[in-house]
PDB file of C-alpha atoms and ligand atoms in Angstrom:
ATOM      1  CA  MET A   1       0.055   0.448  -0.019  1.00 87.00           C
ATOM      2  CA  GLU A   2       1.507   2.947  -0.859  1.00 94.00           C
ATOM      3  CA  PRO A   3       0.738   6.863   0.145  1.00 98.00           C
ATOM      4  CA  ILE A   4      -1.917   8.409  -2.087  1.00 98.00           C
ATOM      5  CA  PHE A   5      -0.243  11.904  -3.291  1.00 98.00           C
ATOM      6  CA  LEU A   6      -2.776  14.411  -4.737  1.00 98.00           C
ATOM      7  CA  LYS A   7      -2.190  17.412  -7.255  1.00 98.00           C
ATOM      8  CA  PRO A   8      -3.617  20.668  -6.088  1.00 98.00           C
ATOM      9  CA  VAL A   9      -6.049  22.926  -7.609  1.00 98.00           C
ATOM     10  CA  PHE A  10      -4.510  26.514  -8.208  1.00 98.00           C
ATOM     11  CA  LYS A  11      -8.062  29.903  -7.930  1.00 97.00           C
ATOM     12  CA  GLN A  12      -7.233  32.890  -8.435  1.00 96.00           C
ATOM     13  CA  MET A  13      -8.666  35.563  -6.026  1.00 93.00           C
ATOM     14  CA  ILE A  14      -8.852  39.429  -6.004  1.00 90.00           C
ATOM     15  CA  TRP A  15      -7.550  39.226  -2.258  1.00 93.00           C
ATOM     16  CA  GLY A  16      -4.408  36.439  -3.558  1.00 96.00           C
ATOM     17  CA  GLY A  17      -0.927  36.800  -3.882  1.00 97.00           C
ATOM     18  CA  ASN A  18       2.588  34.558  -5.329  1.00 98.00           C
ATOM     19  CA  ARG A  19       3.724  33.292  -1.946  1.00 98.00           C
ATOM     20  CA  LEU A  20       2.097  29.936  -3.285  1.00 98.00           C
ATOM     21  CA  GLY A  21       4.489  30.207  -5.950  1.00 98.00           C
ATOM     22  CA  THR A  22       7.682  31.858  -3.925  1.00 97.00           C
ATOM     23  CA  ASP A  23       7.354  29.790  -0.820  1.00 97.00           C
ATOM     24  CA  PHE A  24       5.759  26.417  -1.457  1.00 97.00           C
ATOM     25  CA  GLY A  25       7.181  25.744  -5.071  1.00 96.00           C
ATOM     26  CA  TYR A  26       4.027  25.614  -7.257  1.00 98.00           C
ATOM     27  CA  GLU A  27       3.304  26.451 -10.815  1.00 97.00           C
ATOM     28  CA  ILE A  28       0.544  28.512  -9.898  1.00 98.00           C
ATOM     29  CA  PRO A  29      -1.597  30.384 -12.828  1.00 97.00           C
ATOM     30  CA  GLY A  30      -0.705  34.326 -12.010  1.00 97.00           C
ATOM     31  CA  ASP A  31       0.231  36.724  -8.948  1.00 96.00           C
ATOM     32  CA  ASP A  32      -3.374  36.406  -7.547  1.00 96.00           C
ATOM     33  CA  THR A  33      -3.448  32.587  -6.366  1.00 97.00           C
ATOM     34  CA  GLY A  34      -5.309  32.842  -3.198  1.00 97.00           C
ATOM     35  CA  GLU A  35      -6.063  29.123  -2.363  1.00 97.00           C
ATOM     36  CA  CYS A  36      -4.429  25.794  -3.355  1.00 98.00           C
ATOM     37  CA  TRP A  37      -7.043  23.359  -3.011  1.00 98.00           C
ATOM     38  CA  ALA A  38      -5.017  20.569  -1.804  1.00 98.00           C
ATOM     39  CA  ILE A  39      -6.533  17.729  -0.353  1.00 98.00           C
ATOM     40  CA  SER A  40     -10.251  18.046  -2.440  1.00 97.00           C
ATOM     41  CA  ALA A  41     -12.844  15.946  -3.435  1.00 96.00           C
ATOM     42  CA  HIS A  42     -15.069  19.095  -4.296  1.00 93.00           C
ATOM     43  CA  PRO A  43     -16.702  19.580  -7.857  1.00 92.00           C
ATOM     44  CA  ASN A  44     -14.822  23.230  -8.168  1.00 92.00           C
ATOM     45  CA  GLY A  45     -11.515  21.506  -7.670  1.00 95.00           C
ATOM     46  CA  ASP A  46     -11.288  17.997  -7.124  1.00 97.00           C
ATOM     47  CA  CYS A  47      -7.684  16.525  -7.023  1.00 98.00           C
ATOM     48  CA  GLN A  48      -5.662  14.234  -8.920  1.00 98.00           C
ATOM     49  CA  VAL A  49      -3.940  11.389  -7.633  1.00 98.00           C
ATOM     50  CA  LYS A  50      -0.280  11.776  -8.699  1.00 98.00           C
ATOM     51  CA  ASN A  51       0.876   8.055  -8.087  1.00 97.00           C
ATOM     52  CA  GLY A  52       0.648   4.385  -8.136  1.00 96.00           C
ATOM     53  CA  VAL A  53      -2.450   2.450  -9.163  1.00 96.00           C
ATOM     54  CA  TYR A  54      -4.874   5.102  -9.165  1.00 97.00           C
ATOM     55  CA  ALA A  55      -3.122   8.048 -11.098  1.00 98.00           C
ATOM     56  CA  GLY A  56      -4.992  10.150 -12.612  1.00 98.00           C
ATOM     57  CA  MET A  57      -8.118   9.303 -11.011  1.00 98.00           C
ATOM     58  CA  SER A  58      -9.980  12.278  -9.168  1.00 98.00           C
ATOM     59  CA  LEU A  59     -10.610  12.015  -4.966  1.00 98.00           C
ATOM     60  CA  SER A  60     -13.771  12.370  -5.619  1.00 98.00           C
ATOM     61  CA  GLU A  61     -13.933   8.827  -7.765  1.00 98.00           C
ATOM     62  CA  LEU A  62     -11.544   7.231  -5.347  1.00 98.00           C
ATOM     63  CA  TRP A  63     -14.089   8.089  -2.664  1.00 98.00           C
ATOM     64  CA  ASN A  64     -17.314   6.778  -5.302  1.00 98.00           C
ATOM     65  CA  ASP A  65     -15.067   3.784  -6.274  1.00 98.00           C
ATOM     66  CA  HIS A  66     -13.271   2.563  -4.031  1.00 98.00           C
ATOM     67  CA  ARG A  67     -14.698   3.739  -0.104  1.00 98.00           C
ATOM     68  CA  GLU A  68     -12.218   0.865   1.543  1.00 97.00           C
ATOM     69  CA  LEU A  69      -9.255   3.093   0.862  1.00 98.00           C
ATOM     70  CA  PHE A  70     -11.282   5.444   3.464  1.00 98.00           C
ATOM     71  CA  GLY A  71     -12.211   2.973   5.918  1.00 97.00           C
ATOM     72  CA  ASN A  72     -15.985   1.998   4.064  1.00 97.00           C
ATOM     73  CA  THR A  73     -16.900   5.989   5.877  1.00 97.00           C
ATOM     74  CA  GLU A  74     -20.411   6.204   4.937  1.00 96.00           C
ATOM     75  CA  GLY A  75     -21.429   9.675   2.866  1.00 93.00           C
ATOM     76  CA  ASP A  76     -21.943  10.662  -0.441  1.00 91.00           C
ATOM     77  CA  ARG A  77     -18.963  12.939  -0.521  1.00 93.00           C
ATOM     78  CA  PHE A  78     -15.669  12.987   0.704  1.00 96.00           C
ATOM     79  CA  PRO A  79     -15.953  14.688   4.222  1.00 95.00           C
ATOM     80  CA  LEU A  80     -12.660  16.957   4.354  1.00 97.00           C
ATOM     81  CA  LEU A  81     -11.430  20.006   2.362  1.00 97.00           C
ATOM     82  CA  ILE A  82      -7.511  21.251   3.020  1.00 98.00           C
ATOM     83  CA  LYS A  83      -6.436  24.224   1.624  1.00 98.00           C
ATOM     84  CA  LEU A  84      -3.536  26.570   1.637  1.00 98.00           C
ATOM     85  CA  ILE A  85      -4.623  30.556   1.714  1.00 98.00           C
ATOM     86  CA  ASP A  86      -2.792  33.099   1.031  1.00 98.00           C
ATOM     87  CA  ALA A  87      -3.846  36.641   1.103  1.00 97.00           C
ATOM     88  CA  ARG A  88      -2.308  39.707   0.322  1.00 97.00           C
ATOM     89  CA  ALA A  89      -5.239  42.267   0.915  1.00 96.00           C
ATOM     90  CA  ASP A  90      -8.074  41.477   3.510  1.00 96.00           C
ATOM     91  CA  LEU A  91     -10.507  38.949   2.509  1.00 95.00           C
ATOM     92  CA  SER A  92     -14.270  39.744   3.713  1.00 94.00           C
ATOM     93  CA  ILE A  93     -15.834  38.794   6.759  1.00 96.00           C
ATOM     94  CA  GLN A  94     -17.810  35.756   6.647  1.00 97.00           C
ATOM     95  CA  VAL A  95     -19.670  33.661   9.416  1.00 97.00           C
ATOM     96  CA  HIS A  96     -21.355  30.004   8.302  1.00 97.00           C
ATOM     97  CA  PRO A  97     -24.673  28.467   9.617  1.00 96.00           C
ATOM     98  CA  ASN A  98     -24.716  25.208  11.435  1.00 92.00           C
ATOM     99  CA  ASP A  99     -26.247  22.092   9.944  1.00 89.00           C
ATOM    100  CA  ALA A 100     -29.890  22.582  10.913  1.00 93.00           C
ATOM    101  CA  TYR A 101     -29.810  25.969   9.804  1.00 95.00           C
ATOM    102  CA  ALA A 102     -27.755  25.016   6.075  1.00 92.00           C
ATOM    103  CA  LYS A 103     -30.887  22.418   5.775  1.00 91.00           C
ATOM    104  CA  GLU A 104     -33.515  24.755   6.558  1.00 94.00           C
ATOM    105  CA  HIS A 105     -32.178  27.707   4.369  1.00 94.00           C
ATOM    106  CA  GLU A 106     -30.094  26.328   1.689  1.00 92.00           C
ATOM    107  CA  ASN A 107     -31.752  23.459  -0.046  1.00 89.00           C
ATOM    108  CA  GLY A 108     -30.518  20.586   2.619  1.00 84.00           C
ATOM    109  CA  SER A 109     -26.555  22.141   2.478  1.00 84.00           C
ATOM    110  CA  LEU A 110     -24.286  21.224   5.266  1.00 84.00           C
ATOM    111  CA  GLY A 111     -22.678  23.938   7.584  1.00 90.00           C
ATOM    112  CA  LYS A 112     -19.365  24.641   7.721  1.00 93.00           C
ATOM    113  CA  THR A 113     -16.749  24.173  10.648  1.00 96.00           C
ATOM    114  CA  GLU A 114     -13.571  25.126   9.362  1.00 97.00           C
ATOM    115  CA  CYS A 115     -10.071  25.840  11.529  1.00 98.00           C
ATOM    116  CA  TRP A 116      -6.773  27.507  10.585  1.00 98.00           C
ATOM    117  CA  TYR A 117      -3.329  26.636  10.708  1.00 98.00           C
ATOM    118  CA  ILE A 118      -1.168  30.050  11.184  1.00 98.00           C
ATOM    119  CA  VAL A 119       1.500  28.922   8.267  1.00 98.00           C
ATOM    120  CA  ASP A 120       3.520  31.851   8.345  1.00 98.00           C
ATOM    121  CA  CYS A 121       2.579  35.988   8.137  1.00 98.00           C
ATOM    122  CA  ASP A 122       3.665  39.505   8.856  1.00 97.00           C
ATOM    123  CA  ALA A 123       5.348  40.416  11.750  1.00 96.00           C
ATOM    124  CA  ASP A 124       2.453  42.971  12.476  1.00 96.00           C
ATOM    125  CA  ALA A 125      -0.666  40.699  11.076  1.00 96.00           C
ATOM    126  CA  GLU A 126      -3.342  40.608  12.624  1.00 97.00           C
ATOM    127  CA  ILE A 127      -6.961  38.466  11.772  1.00 98.00           C
ATOM    128  CA  VAL A 128     -10.441  38.506  12.784  1.00 98.00           C
ATOM    129  CA  ILE A 129     -12.445  35.832  14.908  1.00 98.00           C
ATOM    130  CA  GLY A 130     -15.052  36.968  16.771  1.00 98.00           C
ATOM    131  CA  HIS A 131     -17.179  39.851  17.594  1.00 98.00           C
ATOM    132  CA  HIS A 132     -17.486  42.137  21.086  1.00 98.00           C
ATOM    133  CA  ALA A 133     -21.158  42.424  21.441  1.00 98.00           C
ATOM    134  CA  LYS A 134     -22.460  41.003  24.359  1.00 97.00           C
ATOM    135  CA  THR A 135     -26.479  39.946  23.058  1.00 97.00           C
ATOM    136  CA  HIS A 136     -27.709  38.506  20.093  1.00 96.00           C
ATOM    137  CA  GLU A 137     -29.821  41.641  19.818  1.00 97.00           C
ATOM    138  CA  GLU A 138     -26.668  43.266  20.243  1.00 97.00           C
ATOM    139  CA  VAL A 139     -25.139  41.903  17.274  1.00 97.00           C
ATOM    140  CA  LYS A 140     -28.426  42.990  15.388  1.00 97.00           C
ATOM    141  CA  GLU A 141     -28.192  46.570  16.384  1.00 97.00           C
ATOM    142  CA  MET A 142     -24.164  47.105  15.720  1.00 97.00           C
ATOM    143  CA  ILE A 143     -24.223  45.461  12.247  1.00 96.00           C
ATOM    144  CA  GLU A 144     -27.680  47.445  11.250  1.00 95.00           C
ATOM    145  CA  ASN A 145     -25.945  50.616  12.933  1.00 96.00           C
ATOM    146  CA  LYS A 146     -22.426  49.732  10.895  1.00 95.00           C
ATOM    147  CA  ARG A 147     -20.349  50.426  14.098  1.00 97.00           C
ATOM    148  CA  TRP A 148     -17.554  48.234  12.393  1.00 96.00           C
ATOM    149  CA  ASN A 149     -14.644  48.874  14.501  1.00 96.00           C
ATOM    150  CA  GLU A 150     -16.753  48.358  18.416  1.00 97.00           C
ATOM    151  CA  PHE A 151     -18.199  45.624  16.659  1.00 98.00           C
ATOM    152  CA  ILE A 152     -15.351  43.682  14.573  1.00 97.00           C
ATOM    153  CA  ARG A 153     -12.896  41.755  17.121  1.00 98.00           C
ATOM    154  CA  VAL A 154      -9.232  41.714  15.752  1.00 98.00           C
ATOM    155  CA  ILE A 155      -6.661  40.060  17.322  1.00 97.00           C
ATOM    156  CA  PRO A 156      -2.331  40.100  16.626  1.00 98.00           C
ATOM    157  CA  ILE A 157      -1.237  36.786  15.399  1.00 98.00           C
ATOM    158  CA  LYS A 158       1.789  34.431  14.865  1.00 97.00           C
ATOM    159  CA  LYS A 159       3.403  31.605  12.440  1.00 97.00           C
ATOM    160  CA  GLY A 160       1.905  28.417  14.422  1.00 96.00           C
ATOM    161  CA  ASP A 161      -0.840  29.784  16.102  1.00 96.00           C
ATOM    162  CA  PHE A 162      -4.535  27.878  15.501  1.00 97.00           C
ATOM    163  CA  PHE A 163      -8.342  28.870  15.229  1.00 97.00           C
ATOM    164  CA  GLN A 164     -10.855  26.668  15.372  1.00 97.00           C
ATOM    165  CA  ILE A 165     -13.917  27.911  13.567  1.00 97.00           C
ATOM    166  CA  ASN A 166     -17.488  26.841  14.634  1.00 96.00           C
ATOM    167  CA  PRO A 167     -20.206  28.129  12.716  1.00 96.00           C
ATOM    168  CA  GLY A 168     -21.748  31.379  14.457  1.00 97.00           C
ATOM    169  CA  CYS A 169     -18.000  32.379  14.378  1.00 98.00           C
ATOM    170  CA  LEU A 170     -17.623  35.837  12.453  1.00 98.00           C
ATOM    171  CA  HIS A 171     -14.050  35.106  10.807  1.00 98.00           C
ATOM    172  CA  ALA A 172     -11.920  36.562   7.662  1.00 98.00           C
ATOM    173  CA  ILE A 173      -8.116  36.304   6.903  1.00 97.00           C
ATOM    174  CA  LYS A 174      -6.579  39.449   6.878  1.00 97.00           C
ATOM    175  CA  GLY A 175      -3.743  40.430   4.650  1.00 97.00           C
ATOM    176  CA  GLY A 176       0.084  39.270   4.857  1.00 97.00           C
ATOM    177  CA  THR A 177      -1.208  36.185   6.032  1.00 98.00           C
ATOM    178  CA  LEU A 178      -0.599  32.601   5.181  1.00 98.00           C
ATOM    179  CA  ILE A 179      -2.305  29.692   6.183  1.00 98.00           C
ATOM    180  CA  LEU A 180      -3.664  25.859   6.034  1.00 98.00           C
ATOM    181  CA  GLU A 181      -7.304  25.283   6.443  1.00 98.00           C
ATOM    182  CA  THR A 182      -9.221  22.205   7.209  1.00 98.00           C
ATOM    183  CA  GLN A 183     -12.838  22.724   6.992  1.00 96.00           C
ATOM    184  CA  GLN A 184     -15.916  20.103   6.378  1.00 92.00           C
ATOM    185  CA  ASN A 185     -16.590  19.913   2.542  1.00 86.00           C
ATOM    186  CA  SER A 186     -19.213  22.694   2.094  1.00 82.00           C
ATOM    187  CA  ASP A 187     -19.567  25.660   0.386  1.00 79.00           C
ATOM    188  CA  ILE A 188     -22.218  27.991   2.461  1.00 90.00           C
ATOM    189  CA  THR A 189     -20.711  31.552   3.462  1.00 94.00           C
ATOM    190  CA  TYR A 190     -22.785  34.491   4.721  1.00 96.00           C
ATOM    191  CA  ARG A 191     -20.665  37.608   4.026  1.00 95.00           C
ATOM    192  CA  VAL A 192     -21.449  40.397   6.528  1.00 95.00           C
ATOM    193  CA  TYR A 193     -18.895  42.534   5.947  1.00 94.00           C
ATOM    194  CA  ASP A 194     -16.213  43.717   2.601  1.00 92.00           C
ATOM    195  CA  TYR A 195     -14.541  47.117   3.894  1.00 91.00           C
ATOM    196  CA  ASP A 196     -16.883  48.881   2.141  1.00 89.00           C
ATOM    197  CA  ARG A 197     -15.022  48.146  -1.174  1.00 87.00           C
ATOM    198  CA  LEU A 198     -16.225  48.384  -4.494  1.00 83.00           C
ATOM    199  CA  SER A 199     -15.390  45.441  -7.180  1.00 78.00           C
ATOM    200  CA  ASN A 200     -16.061  46.465 -10.818  1.00 82.00           C
ATOM    201  CA  GLY A 201     -17.132  48.973  -9.240  1.00 87.00           C
ATOM    202  CA  LYS A 202     -20.031  48.078  -7.342  1.00 89.00           C
ATOM    203  CA  PRO A 203     -20.286  46.434  -3.304  1.00 87.00           C
ATOM    204  CA  ARG A 204     -19.884  42.299  -3.647  1.00 86.00           C
ATOM    205  CA  GLU A 205     -22.845  40.982  -2.763  1.00 89.00           C
ATOM    206  CA  LEU A 206     -23.578  40.989   1.246  1.00 92.00           C
ATOM    207  CA  HIS A 207     -25.960  38.705   3.619  1.00 94.00           C
ATOM    208  CA  VAL A 208     -26.704  40.359   6.603  1.00 94.00           C
ATOM    209  CA  GLU A 209     -29.810  38.901   7.476  1.00 95.00           C
ATOM    210  CA  LYS A 210     -28.686  35.193   6.948  1.00 96.00           C
ATOM    211  CA  SER A 211     -25.813  36.530   9.050  1.00 96.00           C
ATOM    212  CA  ILE A 212     -27.551  38.038  12.064  1.00 96.00           C
ATOM    213  CA  ASP A 213     -29.623  34.947  12.424  1.00 96.00           C
ATOM    214  CA  VAL A 214     -26.220  32.883  12.864  1.00 97.00           C
ATOM    215  CA  ILE A 215     -23.696  34.915  14.538  1.00 97.00           C
ATOM    216  CA  GLU A 216     -23.644  33.240  18.096  1.00 96.00           C
ATOM    217  CA  ALA A 217     -23.397  35.629  20.695  1.00 97.00           C
ATOM    218  CA  PRO A 218     -21.323  36.259  23.436  1.00 97.00           C
ATOM    219  CA  PHE A 219     -18.310  35.149  21.523  1.00 97.00           C
ATOM    220  CA  VAL A 220     -16.141  32.456  23.499  1.00 95.00           C
ATOM    221  CA  PRO A 221     -12.535  32.209  21.961  1.00 92.00           C
ATOM    222  CA  TYR A 222     -10.964  28.574  21.109  1.00 91.00           C
ATOM    223  CA  GLN A 223      -8.319  27.525  23.972  1.00 88.00           C
ATOM    224  CA  VAL A 224      -5.932  25.021  22.298  1.00 86.00           C
ATOM    225  CA  SER A 225      -5.003  22.458  24.247  1.00 80.00           C
ATOM    226  CA  ALA A 226      -1.366  22.316  25.536  1.00 77.00           C
ATOM    227  CA  THR A 227      -1.114  18.904  25.486  1.00 81.00           C
ATOM    228  CA  ARG A 228       1.805  17.096  23.259  1.00 90.00           C
ATOM    229  CA  GLU A 229       2.773  14.127  22.943  1.00 94.00           C
ATOM    230  CA  THR A 230       6.541  14.038  22.790  1.00 95.00           C
ATOM    231  CA  GLY A 231       8.555  10.986  21.464  1.00 95.00           C
ATOM    232  CA  ALA A 232      12.053  10.252  20.672  1.00 93.00           C
ATOM    233  CA  GLY A 233      12.246  12.606  17.236  1.00 95.00           C
ATOM    234  CA  TYR A 234       8.850  14.012  17.189  1.00 98.00           C
ATOM    235  CA  GLU A 235       6.888  16.395  18.777  1.00 97.00           C
ATOM    236  CA  ARG A 236       2.796  16.148  18.381  1.00 97.00           C
ATOM    237  CA  GLN A 237      -0.248  17.595  19.635  1.00 97.00           C
ATOM    238  CA  ASN A 238      -3.416  17.561  18.908  1.00 96.00           C
ATOM    239  CA  LEU A 239      -5.006  21.405  18.019  1.00 96.00           C
ATOM    240  CA  ILE A 240      -8.978  20.405  18.145  1.00 96.00           C
ATOM    241  CA  THR A 241     -11.286  17.643  18.264  1.00 95.00           C
ATOM    242  CA  CYS A 242     -14.482  18.312  16.883  1.00 95.00           C
ATOM    243  CA  ASP A 243     -17.612  16.377  15.463  1.00 94.00           C
ATOM    244  CA  PHE A 244     -16.284  16.689  12.203  1.00 94.00           C
ATOM    245  CA  TYR A 245     -12.277  16.292  12.313  1.00 96.00           C
ATOM    246  CA  SER A 246      -9.885  15.752  14.605  1.00 97.00           C
ATOM    247  CA  VAL A 247      -5.892  17.828  13.204  1.00 97.00           C
ATOM    248  CA  ASP A 248      -2.651  17.482  14.424  1.00 97.00           C
ATOM    249  CA  LYS A 249       0.562  19.093  14.295  1.00 98.00           C
ATOM    250  CA  LEU A 250       3.560  17.097  14.025  1.00 98.00           C
ATOM    251  CA  GLU A 251       7.195  18.345  14.650  1.00 98.00           C
ATOM    252  CA  LEU A 252       9.611  15.909  13.407  1.00 98.00           C
ATOM    253  CA  HIS A 253      13.229  16.194  13.827  1.00 98.00           C
ATOM    254  CA  GLY A 254      14.733  12.516  13.256  1.00 97.00           C
ATOM    255  CA  THR A 255      13.154   9.314  12.212  1.00 98.00           C
ATOM    256  CA  ALA A 256      10.130   8.228  14.283  1.00 97.00           C
ATOM    257  CA  ALA A 257       7.421   5.532  14.109  1.00 97.00           C
ATOM    258  CA  PHE A 258       3.906   6.010  13.920  1.00 97.00           C
ATOM    259  CA  THR A 259       0.404   3.724  13.116  1.00 97.00           C
ATOM    260  CA  GLN A 260      -2.453   5.054  10.717  1.00 97.00           C
ATOM    261  CA  ASP A 261      -5.128   3.269  12.210  1.00 96.00           C
ATOM    262  CA  LYS A 262      -7.965   5.824  11.034  1.00 97.00           C
ATOM    263  CA  PRO A 263     -10.073   5.708   8.472  1.00 98.00           C
ATOM    264  CA  PHE A 264      -8.124   7.717   6.445  1.00 98.00           C
ATOM    265  CA  LEU A 265      -5.448  10.456   7.429  1.00 98.00           C
ATOM    266  CA  ASN A 266      -4.827  13.474   5.207  1.00 98.00           C
ATOM    267  CA  VAL A 267      -1.157  14.507   5.673  1.00 98.00           C
ATOM    268  CA  SER A 268       0.183  18.600   4.778  1.00 98.00           C
ATOM    269  CA  ILE A 269       4.308  18.498   4.917  1.00 98.00           C
ATOM    270  CA  LEU A 270       4.006  22.708   5.153  1.00 98.00           C
ATOM    271  CA  GLU A 271       7.814  23.092   6.364  1.00 98.00           C
ATOM    272  CA  GLY A 272      10.896  20.957   5.416  1.00 98.00           C
ATOM    273  CA  ASP A 273      11.515  17.544   3.936  1.00 98.00           C
ATOM    274  CA  GLY A 274      12.405  14.207   4.547  1.00 98.00           C
ATOM    275  CA  THR A 275      10.926  10.448   3.951  1.00 98.00           C
ATOM    276  CA  ILE A 276       8.033   8.191   4.594  1.00 98.00           C
ATOM    277  CA  ASP A 277       8.686   4.592   4.393  1.00 98.00           C
ATOM    278  CA  GLY A 278      12.346   5.659   2.256  1.00 97.00           C
ATOM    279  CA  ILE A 279       9.844   8.057  -0.437  1.00 98.00           C
ATOM    280  CA  MET A 280      10.658  11.287  -0.304  1.00 98.00           C
ATOM    281  CA  ILE A 281       8.517  13.709   0.489  1.00 98.00           C
ATOM    282  CA  ARG A 282       9.001  18.294   0.614  1.00 98.00           C
ATOM    283  CA  LYS A 283       7.241  21.505   1.917  1.00 98.00           C
ATOM    284  CA  GLY A 284       3.957  21.736  -0.420  1.00 98.00           C
ATOM    285  CA  ASP A 285       3.093  17.620  -0.620  1.00 98.00           C
ATOM    286  CA  HIS A 286      -0.229  16.227   0.355  1.00 98.00           C
ATOM    287  CA  PHE A 287      -1.414  12.888   1.100  1.00 98.00           C
ATOM    288  CA  ILE A 288      -3.592  10.592   2.148  1.00 98.00           C
ATOM    289  CA  LEU A 289      -2.875   7.513   3.865  1.00 98.00           C
ATOM    290  CA  PRO A 290      -5.129   4.865   3.483  1.00 98.00           C
ATOM    291  CA  ALA A 291      -7.505   2.606   5.974  1.00 97.00           C
ATOM    292  CA  ASP A 292      -5.214  -0.178   6.579  1.00 92.00           C
ATOM    293  CA  TYR A 293      -2.114   1.592   6.180  1.00 97.00           C
ATOM    294  CA  GLY A 294      -0.963   0.392   9.687  1.00 96.00           C
ATOM    295  CA  GLU A 295       2.735   1.731  10.693  1.00 98.00           C
ATOM    296  CA  TYR A 296       4.809   3.916   8.600  1.00 98.00           C
ATOM    297  CA  THR A 297       7.881   5.235   9.093  1.00 98.00           C
ATOM    298  CA  LEU A 298       8.906   9.576   8.856  1.00 98.00           C
ATOM    299  CA  SER A 299      12.294  10.455   8.713  1.00 98.00           C
ATOM    300  CA  GLY A 300      14.038  14.645   8.357  1.00 98.00           C
ATOM    301  CA  ASN A 301      13.322  17.461   9.629  1.00 98.00           C
ATOM    302  CA  MET A 302       9.698  18.919   8.994  1.00 98.00           C
ATOM    303  CA  THR A 303       6.857  20.290  10.170  1.00 98.00           C
ATOM    304  CA  VAL A 304       2.934  18.403   9.184  1.00 98.00           C
ATOM    305  CA  ILE A 305      -0.224  19.257  10.059  1.00 98.00           C
ATOM    306  CA  THR A 306      -2.867  15.534   9.469  1.00 98.00           C
ATOM    307  CA  SER A 307      -6.426  15.511   9.909  1.00 98.00           C
ATOM    308  CA  SER A 308      -8.986  12.753  10.295  1.00 98.00           C
ATOM    309  CA  LEU A 309     -12.406  11.982  10.994  1.00 95.00           C
TER     310      LEU A 309
HETATM  311 ZN1   ZN B 401     -14.709  30.496   6.500  1.00 95.09          ZN
END
C-alpha cells in the first residue's frame, strides 16, 4: 500500500498573492493565486491522484469507487477539504451556518466548521475572529448601525497560531497571512461586511439578514489544548478534536514510527523535507494514508499537519 499523493488545484482571487509560488514552489497560474485546494474532492476543485495504481483518478472517483481506502466511511462526498490560502489583501468578513440552519435555508446543504493553522504571516499581521457584542440583540444593532470598529474583534497573530471556527463565529483573514485550512466539505458562506470596497464599481453581495440569524453571542475564544506528546525525534500536538475532524501538528526532527489507525489520514507537509517509508517528501506535498496503512516511518526535519475524522 502506498501513500496517495494529490495534485493541488489553484484558485485565482482578487485578494490572492504569489507566495504559493515563491514560498511553496508550486506552479501557480498568476500573481493573484489565493487558494491551493490540496486535498479536495469538491466539484469546484477535484484533486487528481499523482502516483500508483490510482494515478489520474480524481479524489471523488476514489471516494465513490474505492471506499475501502477510506475505511468504508459512509457519506455521499469526501467529508473534508484541505486548502492553503495566501491572502495579499483582506478578505471579506464572513460567518457560516450550522448543519440545521443550512438544511432549512440552503436546500439541504451542510453547514460549515473550519479551522486555521497560521503557516506564516507578516510581523504585524492580524486576524478577525469573533465580535464584541454581548447579546444577539447587540449583534443585530451593531451590524444594522454599521458600528464595525466596535463590533469586529481583531487580534494579532503569529506563525503557528491555530483557530477553530465553529458555525456562528465571525471570521476573516487579513492581508499578509498564509494559512492551512481544514474544513467540512461545504461552501455555504454568509458575507457580513466587505470594508465597503467596490469590485467593478459595485459593492459585493452581502448576506446581512442570514448573518444576523447565525452569528452567536457572546463570542467565546477557542483554547488550544496545551497537551503535547513527545517521543524520540518528534513532538505531536492535538490542535482540535470536534464533531467533524481531528487535526494534529507534528514536528519531526529525526526518525519516528507511527500507526495509521484512522479511516484515512490527510497529511500536509508545511516545512522541511524528508521521507515516508523511504519515499521523498517535501514542503508543499499533500497525501492521504488510506485505511489499514498501518505502521509508517517518517524521517527528516518537517512540520506536518494531519487531519482525520
Ligand atoms: Zn470560513
